[in-house]
Amino acid sequence: MKHLQTFQVFPDIPEKLAFLETLSRNIWWCWQYHGVELFRRIDPRLWSWSGRNPILFLTYIPQKRLEELSKDTSFLSHLQRVQKDYERMVLPNPPAPSPEREGGDSPLRFGEGLGEGLIAYFSMEFGIHESIPIYGGGLGILAGDHLKAASDMKIPLIGIGLLYRGGYFRQFLDQDGWQQEEYPETDIYHLPLERAKDRQDNDIKVSIDGPDGKVHAVVWRLMVGCIPLYLLDTNIAENSPEAREITARLYAGEQKIRVYQEILLGVGGMRALDAMGIHPAVCHLNEGHSAFSSIERLYQIMTAHHVNLKTALEIIPRTTVFTTHTPVAAGNEEFHPGLMRPFLKPLAERLNISVEEILSWGQSPGAGPDAPVSMFVLGSRMSQYCNGVSKLHGKVSRQLWSHIWRDLPENEVPITHITNGVHIPSWLSHEMALLFDRYIGPEWCLHPSQPDNDERIDHIYDEELWRAHVMNRSRLIRTCRKMMIQQYKRRNAPKDILRDAELALDQDVLTIAFARRFATYKRAYLLLQDPDRLEAILTSKTHPVQFVFAGKAHPRDNEGKDLIRRLIHFARRANIRHRMVFIEDYDIHLARHLVHGADVWLNTPRRPLEACGTSGMKAAINGVLNVSVLDGWWCEGYSDKRGWRIGNGEEYTDPAYQDAVESQALYNVLENEVIPCFYDRKNGDIPMRWLMMMKESMKMAMRIFCSHRMVAEYYSRFYQPAKTRMTELVSQHAQEAVELAAQLERLRSLWKYIRIEEPIRENDGHFRVGESFRVMTTVNLGEIRPDEVDVELYYGILKSVDALSLGHCERMDMLQAHGNGEYLYSCNISCNVSGRYGFTARVIPRGDDRIRFAPGGFITWA
């Protein structure tokens, strides 16, 4: 049938309950436990059946039930409390002009008061709630938590992503335990979406150019508290069937579709913002998928401020933040130039440059024209502010990408780190939230990192904390049993298997959770290295243990799928099948139950491939204790007062040997430390040492690893300076940016003539701690002036014949000008610590970090 006309029928909600409809249209409710409970209490079974989707849920509430609720004083009191919190935390106060309505007369709609100096946060996926399936894993969950924290903190930020009709896949296992994938289509009319409007209140539609012609996309808006998230969607009638598939699935397998998605996210996302009259002061690229946004932004800067490309290229990097999330090669995308050229040709024509020049922005310095285009290289080249997501990941990233800054020492590669955090209200159990309300105060969720929260957590009665945790564990086990029965019914399992599922797991047994993406570097197989020893741990008569596994393998990762199959086969052993389960279709809903109810969160990545690993943080805030390899965030979080480590942070060249060593270390820590601690209960009392560790774990997560701390750090270190620079660079007809572009051209033409001689020290011989000596060098700067450069002595402890460990810089002073561009420089070195040192000298440009440390930039060594 063609030309169907559509309409939708909504429930007739009584006036006293009208706020329910408002609440259902803003995903803010999902991190307010009173908001979640408001919906759930209407009809708990229907709430669960609807997938905890309030829009779908409300359409199935009988009119009679709605009339009853409109007269229920208890329910109305609950509703009024949630409404007051919503008005206080979401609505602008006082109302600020909306970026969509700037200069217009239209009334301000809720959540639009974002003020000036907007930050645009681009991400390929956003994990906000299980009812909005536009996420695949940790990257998306992190992005969702970023938006939620920004809403709590009233940060002027907006999100840009894609609306996937099929989302990420649903996972099912066949009889042999092999993963199967399904992509059910999402009904967007059951999501809290509305069409984004321009300043004339027209629906927005944008286009991008591809090898097959124009692709059109509509723009939807989803409110995350007071933060708007804009999602582009190509599933519209104007597009060809192939173009409609661009936003069908997250992380499509075909390379051409992946390029389309990333062009749509970056270029289309910037065009959508422009159509709404939104011109962000700062762009934050959450991973390299959105790096093409900088190319479109160049054109917008050139047009808006009447500057040329060279000037725009000085503005964009100084106002762009780029976060890299993984050191794993598969996560750092590269595309062949032949695939990219048809996509980049229209962008090159708009910028009046060659396609080859744009390609070179994504290629490593010195690479040939056919070198792959790296989204990391493009993202980092267009960003002055570049960071990894943990301290160790920052170090690993500097090693991994040092070839881009080939003349810089590794420790000076301009990739810093901001350790990830989790949005605590989203991941804290209801029972724990009630304890926090009582002992910390009802406003704790807005200020989780306050120092005095530590002392207040210590004041929680041990019995209350343990009772809350036991309730969480019981709920997890009930949920696992329910989901296992559903799994077996789908496979048409016999009745005896269904009866076994009803008895799986035990309410009083130490419960260990392993839930994450089933990539091989996560090493889910580490537990299976010694099956007999694992079986003995599981079946102990006095100190039994049970495991809950969950996680998806990438559809094309057969090794990951085989890991799942091996676990399933092991768990089918007759004497352990009640002690080890695998729950299908890992999503936010299941993750929430696991981080609430497990006793131990197990993490076994191959160091240093885990960039951060935020699931352990979510567990920690609920008092779950971590047992982990010292990788990612656990390098910063570990203390023997709040968890256990597997190994001592070693890195091995032989993976098989590493697995053998660390599997034994895992068994040892479980048998000798974790299990005895859990079952150490004098006179049958509660486990006091375990409870002390739970409190330490909760304090750590709240103080250090919450998303409010993370977003505050992004704001102070990156967003605020970048916003300031934007104002400075575009003021007075972009005068400073023009001067920076001219200076860059000058350096490019003259830098090659700089020469610096080997530095000479005044005194030979050995030195004692406390002594100092002078070092001098002669520099020929050619036509470059001394005030345009810094001459530095670079010194440190010798690591090898030609390498220093943790080098330090000492600025040298000019002593004499010899004429013809030649100058004498000197400085003093203080001998503070004994050891074998080396030193040399270098010349670098004077200016901000963008000039000093630009990829393939300017540095001359003696």
PDB file of C-alpha atoms in Angstrom, residues 490-701:
ATOM      1  CA  ARG A 490      13.013 -19.570  23.278  1.00  0.00           C
ATOM      2  CA  ARG A 491      15.134 -22.682  22.630  1.00  0.00           C
ATOM      3  CA  ASN A 492      12.206 -25.011  23.373  1.00  0.00           C
ATOM      4  CA  ALA A 493      14.141 -26.560  26.241  1.00  0.00           C
ATOM      5  CA  PRO A 494      12.568 -29.588  28.046  1.00  0.00           C
ATOM      6  CA  LYS A 495      10.722 -29.119  31.336  1.00  0.00           C
ATOM      7  CA  ASP A 496      13.531 -30.486  33.510  1.00  0.00           C
ATOM      8  CA  ILE A 497      15.890 -27.799  32.160  1.00  0.00           C
ATOM      9  CA  LEU A 498      13.269 -25.122  32.913  1.00  0.00           C
ATOM     10  CA  ARG A 499      12.922 -26.459  36.457  1.00  0.00           C
ATOM     11  CA  ASP A 500      16.698 -26.300  36.862  1.00  0.00           C
ATOM     12  CA  ALA A 501      16.670 -22.676  35.729  1.00  0.00           C
ATOM     13  CA  GLU A 502      14.197 -21.868  38.500  1.00  0.00           C
ATOM     14  CA  LEU A 503      16.761 -23.132  41.041  1.00  0.00           C
ATOM     15  CA  ALA A 504      19.886 -21.593  39.500  1.00  0.00           C
ATOM     16  CA  LEU A 505      22.140 -19.596  41.811  1.00  0.00           C
ATOM     17  CA  ASP A 506      21.784 -19.208  45.561  1.00  0.00           C
ATOM     18  CA  GLN A 507      20.748 -16.189  47.622  1.00  0.00           C
ATOM     19  CA  ASP A 508      23.544 -16.627  50.189  1.00  0.00           C
ATOM     20  CA  VAL A 509      26.534 -17.588  48.037  1.00  0.00           C
ATOM     21  CA  LEU A 510      29.435 -15.307  47.055  1.00  0.00           C
ATOM     22  CA  THR A 511      28.367 -13.986  43.638  1.00  0.00           C
ATOM     23  CA  ILE A 512      30.985 -12.892  41.088  1.00  0.00           C
ATOM     24  CA  ALA A 513      29.939 -11.037  37.929  1.00  0.00           C
ATOM     25  CA  PHE A 514      31.848 -10.914  34.646  1.00  0.00           C
ATOM     26  CA  ALA A 515      29.929  -8.708  32.220  1.00  0.00           C
ATOM     27  CA  ARG A 516      31.493  -6.877  29.299  1.00  0.00           C
ATOM     28  CA  ARG A 517      32.064  -7.023  25.579  1.00  0.00           C
ATOM     29  CA  PHE A 518      33.420 -10.442  24.609  1.00  0.00           C
ATOM     30  CA  ALA A 519      36.536  -9.248  22.815  1.00  0.00           C
ATOM     31  CA  THR A 520      39.512 -11.599  23.103  1.00  0.00           C
ATOM     32  CA  TYR A 521      41.679  -9.032  24.914  1.00  0.00           C
ATOM     33  CA  LYS A 522      39.106  -8.978  27.729  1.00  0.00           C
ATOM     34  CA  ARG A 523      40.143 -12.643  28.340  1.00  0.00           C
ATOM     35  CA  ALA A 524      36.916 -14.173  29.598  1.00  0.00           C
ATOM     36  CA  TYR A 525      38.711 -17.500  29.117  1.00  0.00           C
ATOM     37  CA  LEU A 526      41.205 -16.791  31.913  1.00  0.00           C
ATOM     38  CA  LEU A 527      38.960 -18.530  34.436  1.00  0.00           C
ATOM     39  CA  LEU A 528      38.878 -21.661  32.258  1.00  0.00           C
ATOM     40  CA  GLN A 529      42.656 -22.145  32.140  1.00  0.00           C
ATOM     41  CA  ASP A 530      42.421 -24.729  34.956  1.00  0.00           C
ATOM     42  CA  PRO A 531      38.883 -26.189  34.768  1.00  0.00           C
ATOM     43  CA  ASP A 532      39.319 -28.595  37.672  1.00  0.00           C
ATOM     44  CA  ARG A 533      40.509 -25.840  39.987  1.00  0.00           C
ATOM     45  CA  LEU A 534      37.605 -23.625  38.953  1.00  0.00           C
ATOM     46  CA  GLU A 535      35.168 -26.477  39.529  1.00  0.00           C
ATOM     47  CA  ALA A 536      36.576 -26.991  43.024  1.00  0.00           C
ATOM     48  CA  ILE A 537      36.034 -23.301  43.795  1.00  0.00           C
ATOM     49  CA  LEU A 538      32.435 -23.453  42.561  1.00  0.00           C
ATOM     50  CA  THR A 539      31.473 -26.623  44.432  1.00  0.00           C
ATOM     51  CA  SER A 540      33.080 -26.009  47.817  1.00  0.00           C
ATOM     52  CA  LYS A 541      30.825 -27.313  50.615  1.00  0.00           C
ATOM     53  CA  THR A 542      31.848 -24.602  53.100  1.00  0.00           C
ATOM     54  CA  HIS A 543      32.733 -21.572  50.924  1.00  0.00           C
ATOM     55  CA  PRO A 544      30.878 -21.934  47.597  1.00  0.00           C
ATOM     56  CA  VAL A 545      31.096 -19.400  44.777  1.00  0.00           C
ATOM     57  CA  GLN A 546      28.794 -18.649  41.844  1.00  0.00           C
ATOM     58  CA  PHE A 547      29.424 -16.751  38.600  1.00  0.00           C
ATOM     59  CA  VAL A 548      27.118 -14.684  36.414  1.00  0.00           C
ATOM     60  CA  PHE A 549      28.416 -13.988  32.895  1.00  0.00           C
ATOM     61  CA  ALA A 550      26.955 -11.596  30.335  1.00  0.00           C
ATOM     62  CA  GLY A 551      28.193  -9.802  27.248  1.00  0.00           C
ATOM     63  CA  LYS A 552      28.067  -9.624  23.475  1.00  0.00           C
ATOM     64  CA  ALA A 553      30.699 -10.491  20.903  1.00  0.00           C
ATOM     65  CA  HIS A 554      30.923  -8.363  17.778  1.00  0.00           C
ATOM     66  CA  PRO A 555      28.909 -10.030  14.975  1.00  0.00           C
ATOM     67  CA  ARG A 556      32.113 -10.610  12.970  1.00  0.00           C
ATOM     68  CA  ASP A 557      34.252 -11.686  15.945  1.00  0.00           C
ATOM     69  CA  ASN A 558      34.173 -15.471  15.810  1.00  0.00           C
ATOM     70  CA  GLU A 559      36.865 -15.735  18.472  1.00  0.00           C
ATOM     71  CA  GLY A 560      34.675 -13.781  20.871  1.00  0.00           C
ATOM     72  CA  LYS A 561      31.678 -15.941  19.981  1.00  0.00           C
ATOM     73  CA  ASP A 562      33.722 -19.071  20.625  1.00  0.00           C
ATOM     74  CA  LEU A 563      34.598 -17.758  24.103  1.00  0.00           C
ATOM     75  CA  ILE A 564      30.895 -17.524  24.903  1.00  0.00           C
ATOM     76  CA  ARG A 565      30.341 -21.045  23.577  1.00  0.00           C
ATOM     77  CA  ARG A 566      33.196 -22.426  25.716  1.00  0.00           C
ATOM     78  CA  LEU A 567      31.724 -20.839  28.838  1.00  0.00           C
ATOM     79  CA  ILE A 568      28.273 -22.245  28.040  1.00  0.00           C
ATOM     80  CA  HIS A 569      29.676 -25.743  27.573  1.00  0.00           C
ATOM     81  CA  PHE A 570      31.639 -25.584  30.831  1.00  0.00           C
ATOM     82  CA  ALA A 571      28.592 -24.296  32.722  1.00  0.00           C
ATOM     83  CA  ARG A 572      26.582 -27.329  31.571  1.00  0.00           C
ATOM     84  CA  ARG A 573      28.570 -29.694  33.778  1.00  0.00           C
ATOM     85  CA  ALA A 574      26.090 -31.447  36.018  1.00  0.00           C
ATOM     86  CA  ASN A 575      27.619 -30.462  39.358  1.00  0.00           C
ATOM     87  CA  ILE A 576      28.130 -26.771  38.569  1.00  0.00           C
ATOM     88  CA  ARG A 577      25.182 -25.786  36.380  1.00  0.00           C
ATOM     89  CA  HIS A 578      23.483 -24.134  39.381  1.00  0.00           C
ATOM     90  CA  ARG A 579      26.644 -22.153  40.110  1.00  0.00           C
ATOM     91  CA  MET A 580      27.499 -20.670  36.725  1.00  0.00           C
ATOM     92  CA  VAL A 581      25.130 -18.945  34.305  1.00  0.00           C
ATOM     93  CA  PHE A 582      25.343 -16.881  31.130  1.00  0.00           C
ATOM     94  CA  ILE A 583      22.576 -14.301  30.660  1.00  0.00           C
ATOM     95  CA  GLU A 584      21.811 -13.331  27.077  1.00  0.00           C
ATOM     96  CA  ASP A 585      21.408  -9.893  25.540  1.00  0.00           C
ATOM     97  CA  TYR A 586      23.493  -7.768  27.900  1.00  0.00           C
ATOM     98  CA  ASP A 587      22.032  -4.231  28.019  1.00  0.00           C
ATOM     99  CA  ILE A 588      21.672  -1.336  30.442  1.00  0.00           C
ATOM    100  CA  HIS A 589      18.820  -3.040  32.296  1.00  0.00           C
ATOM    101  CA  LEU A 590      20.827  -6.200  32.997  1.00  0.00           C
ATOM    102  CA  ALA A 591      23.980  -4.187  33.700  1.00  0.00           C
ATOM    103  CA  ARG A 592      22.090  -2.228  36.346  1.00  0.00           C
ATOM    104  CA  HIS A 593      21.078  -5.430  38.161  1.00  0.00           C
ATOM    105  CA  LEU A 594      24.602  -6.832  37.960  1.00  0.00           C
ATOM    106  CA  VAL A 595      26.387  -3.780  39.355  1.00  0.00           C
ATOM    107  CA  HIS A 596      23.755  -3.546  42.101  1.00  0.00           C
ATOM    108  CA  GLY A 597      23.727  -7.152  43.226  1.00  0.00           C
ATOM    109  CA  ALA A 598      27.082  -8.816  42.611  1.00  0.00           C
ATOM    110  CA  ASP A 599      29.529  -9.205  45.496  1.00  0.00           C
ATOM    111  CA  VAL A 600      32.603  -9.082  43.252  1.00  0.00           C
ATOM    112  CA  TRP A 601      33.183  -7.454  39.869  1.00  0.00           C
ATOM    113  CA  LEU A 602      35.773  -9.422  37.899  1.00  0.00           C
ATOM    114  CA  ASN A 603      37.885  -7.830  35.154  1.00  0.00           C
ATOM    115  CA  THR A 604      40.698  -9.654  33.349  1.00  0.00           C
ATOM    116  CA  PRO A 605      41.891  -7.548  30.365  1.00  0.00           C
ATOM    117  CA  ARG A 606      45.307  -7.952  28.796  1.00  0.00           C
ATOM    118  CA  ARG A 607      47.206  -4.925  30.087  1.00  0.00           C
ATOM    119  CA  PRO A 608      47.486  -2.274  28.678  1.00  0.00           C
ATOM    120  CA  LEU A 609      44.577  -2.733  26.234  1.00  0.00           C
ATOM    121  CA  GLU A 610      41.772  -1.654  28.607  1.00  0.00           C
ATOM    122  CA  ALA A 611      41.526   2.096  28.102  1.00  0.00           C
ATOM    123  CA  CYS A 612      39.369   2.653  31.180  1.00  0.00           C
ATOM    124  CA  GLY A 613      36.595   0.141  31.927  1.00  0.00           C
ATOM    125  CA  THR A 614      33.819   2.060  33.679  1.00  0.00           C
ATOM    126  CA  SER A 615      31.675  -0.949  34.656  1.00  0.00           C
ATOM    127  CA  GLY A 616      33.879  -1.507  37.704  1.00  0.00           C
ATOM    128  CA  MET A 617      33.182   2.065  38.824  1.00  0.00           C
ATOM    129  CA  LYS A 618      29.426   1.439  38.634  1.00  0.00           C
ATOM    130  CA  ALA A 619      29.863  -1.672  40.740  1.00  0.00           C
ATOM    131  CA  ALA A 620      32.082   0.145  43.245  1.00  0.00           C
ATOM    132  CA  ILE A 621      29.517   2.851  44.028  1.00  0.00           C
ATOM    133  CA  ASN A 622      27.119   0.052  45.037  1.00  0.00           C
ATOM    134  CA  GLY A 623      29.674  -1.467  47.385  1.00  0.00           C
ATOM    135  CA  VAL A 624      30.675  -4.243  44.981  1.00  0.00           C
ATOM    136  CA  LEU A 625      34.378  -5.077  45.340  1.00  0.00           C
ATOM    137  CA  ASN A 626      36.625  -5.176  42.283  1.00  0.00           C
ATOM    138  CA  VAL A 627      39.028  -7.988  41.435  1.00  0.00           C
ATOM    139  CA  SER A 628      40.951  -6.807  38.406  1.00  0.00           C
ATOM    140  CA  VAL A 629      44.154  -6.707  36.450  1.00  0.00           C
ATOM    141  CA  LEU A 630      45.908  -3.385  37.039  1.00  0.00           C
ATOM    142  CA  ASP A 631      44.728  -1.807  33.807  1.00  0.00           C
ATOM    143  CA  GLY A 632      42.585   1.185  32.867  1.00  0.00           C
ATOM    144  CA  TRP A 633      40.928   2.942  35.798  1.00  0.00           C
ATOM    145  CA  TRP A 634      41.895   0.269  38.362  1.00  0.00           C
ATOM    146  CA  CYS A 635      45.522   1.497  38.254  1.00  0.00           C
ATOM    147  CA  GLU A 636      44.186   4.687  39.859  1.00  0.00           C
ATOM    148  CA  GLY A 637      41.455   3.100  41.976  1.00  0.00           C
ATOM    149  CA  TYR A 638      43.192   0.084  43.463  1.00  0.00           C
ATOM    150  CA  SER A 639      43.975  -0.169  47.156  1.00  0.00           C
ATOM    151  CA  ASP A 640      44.030  -3.315  49.264  1.00  0.00           C
ATOM    152  CA  LYS A 641      41.484  -1.535  51.471  1.00  0.00           C
ATOM    153  CA  ARG A 642      38.818  -1.663  48.745  1.00  0.00           C
ATOM    154  CA  GLY A 643      39.552  -4.515  46.346  1.00  0.00           C
ATOM    155  CA  TRP A 644      42.105  -6.917  44.915  1.00  0.00           C
ATOM    156  CA  ARG A 645      44.521  -6.938  42.027  1.00  0.00           C
ATOM    157  CA  ILE A 646      45.511  -9.759  39.685  1.00  0.00           C
ATOM    158  CA  GLY A 647      49.275  -9.529  39.293  1.00  0.00           C
ATOM    159  CA  ASN A 648      51.330  -6.405  39.880  1.00  0.00           C
ATOM    160  CA  GLY A 649      50.859  -4.492  36.635  1.00  0.00           C
ATOM    161  CA  GLU A 650      53.366  -6.443  34.580  1.00  0.00           C
ATOM    162  CA  GLU A 651      53.333  -6.332  30.788  1.00  0.00           C
ATOM    163  CA  TYR A 652      54.436  -9.391  28.842  1.00  0.00           C
ATOM    164  CA  THR A 653      55.663 -10.000  25.295  1.00  0.00           C
ATOM    165  CA  ASP A 654      54.399 -13.599  25.285  1.00  0.00           C
ATOM    166  CA  PRO A 655      50.568 -13.648  25.533  1.00  0.00           C
ATOM    167  CA  ALA A 656      50.372 -17.369  26.288  1.00  0.00           C
ATOM    168  CA  TYR A 657      52.830 -17.017  29.157  1.00  0.00           C
ATOM    169  CA  GLN A 658      50.936 -13.969  30.438  1.00  0.00           C
ATOM    170  CA  ASP A 659      47.675 -15.934  30.422  1.00  0.00           C
ATOM    171  CA  ALA A 660      49.268 -18.825  32.303  1.00  0.00           C
ATOM    172  CA  VAL A 661      50.768 -16.571  34.976  1.00  0.00           C
ATOM    173  CA  GLU A 662      47.713 -14.373  35.472  1.00  0.00           C
ATOM    174  CA  SER A 663      45.205 -17.229  35.501  1.00  0.00           C
ATOM    175  CA  GLN A 664      47.117 -18.749  38.425  1.00  0.00           C
ATOM    176  CA  ALA A 665      47.226 -15.325  40.080  1.00  0.00           C
ATOM    177  CA  LEU A 666      43.437 -15.083  39.642  1.00  0.00           C
ATOM    178  CA  TYR A 667      42.806 -18.484  41.235  1.00  0.00           C
ATOM    179  CA  ASN A 668      45.169 -17.607  44.065  1.00  0.00           C
ATOM    180  CA  VAL A 669      43.527 -14.284  44.877  1.00  0.00           C
ATOM    181  CA  LEU A 670      40.080 -15.872  44.847  1.00  0.00           C
ATOM    182  CA  GLU A 671      41.041 -18.851  47.019  1.00  0.00           C
ATOM    183  CA  ASN A 672      43.343 -17.090  49.460  1.00  0.00           C
ATOM    184  CA  GLU A 673      41.893 -13.601  49.798  1.00  0.00           C
ATOM    185  CA  VAL A 674      38.447 -12.953  48.328  1.00  0.00           C
ATOM    186  CA  ILE A 675      36.546 -16.064  49.414  1.00  0.00           C
ATOM    187  CA  PRO A 676      37.928 -16.201  52.989  1.00  0.00           C
ATOM    188  CA  CYS A 677      37.157 -12.488  53.429  1.00  0.00           C
ATOM    189  CA  PHE A 678      33.530 -12.911  52.314  1.00  0.00           C
ATOM    190  CA  TYR A 679      32.899 -15.892  54.593  1.00  0.00           C
ATOM    191  CA  ASP A 680      34.775 -14.465  57.607  1.00  0.00           C
ATOM    192  CA  ARG A 681      31.794 -14.071  59.950  1.00  0.00           C
ATOM    193  CA  LYS A 682      32.326 -14.515  63.626  1.00  0.00           C
ATOM    194  CA  ASN A 683      29.418 -16.274  65.329  1.00  0.00           C
ATOM    195  CA  GLY A 684      27.423 -16.134  62.097  1.00  0.00           C
ATOM    196  CA  ASP A 685      27.503 -12.329  62.110  1.00  0.00           C
ATOM    197  CA  ILE A 686      27.885 -10.090  59.063  1.00  0.00           C
ATOM    198  CA  PRO A 687      31.348  -9.954  57.351  1.00  0.00           C
ATOM    199  CA  MET A 688      32.858  -6.897  59.057  1.00  0.00           C
ATOM    200  CA  ARG A 689      36.071  -6.635  57.008  1.00  0.00           C
ATOM    201  CA  TRP A 690      34.082  -7.034  53.790  1.00  0.00           C
ATOM    202  CA  LEU A 691      31.764  -4.221  54.883  1.00  0.00           C
ATOM    203  CA  MET A 692      34.708  -1.926  55.618  1.00  0.00           C
ATOM    204  CA  MET A 693      35.979  -2.580  52.095  1.00  0.00           C
ATOM    205  CA  MET A 694      32.514  -1.904  50.678  1.00  0.00           C
ATOM    206  CA  LYS A 695      32.473   1.534  52.304  1.00  0.00           C
ATOM    207  CA  GLU A 696      35.975   2.302  51.013  1.00  0.00           C
ATOM    208  CA  SER A 697      34.887   1.253  47.530  1.00  0.00           C
ATOM    209  CA  MET A 698      31.811   3.487  47.653  1.00  0.00           C
ATOM    210  CA  LYS A 699      33.803   6.470  48.899  1.00  0.00           C
ATOM    211  CA  MET A 700      36.383   6.022  46.139  1.00  0.00           C
ATOM    212  CA  ALA A 701      33.773   5.848  43.385  1.00  0.00           C
TER     213      ALA A 701
END
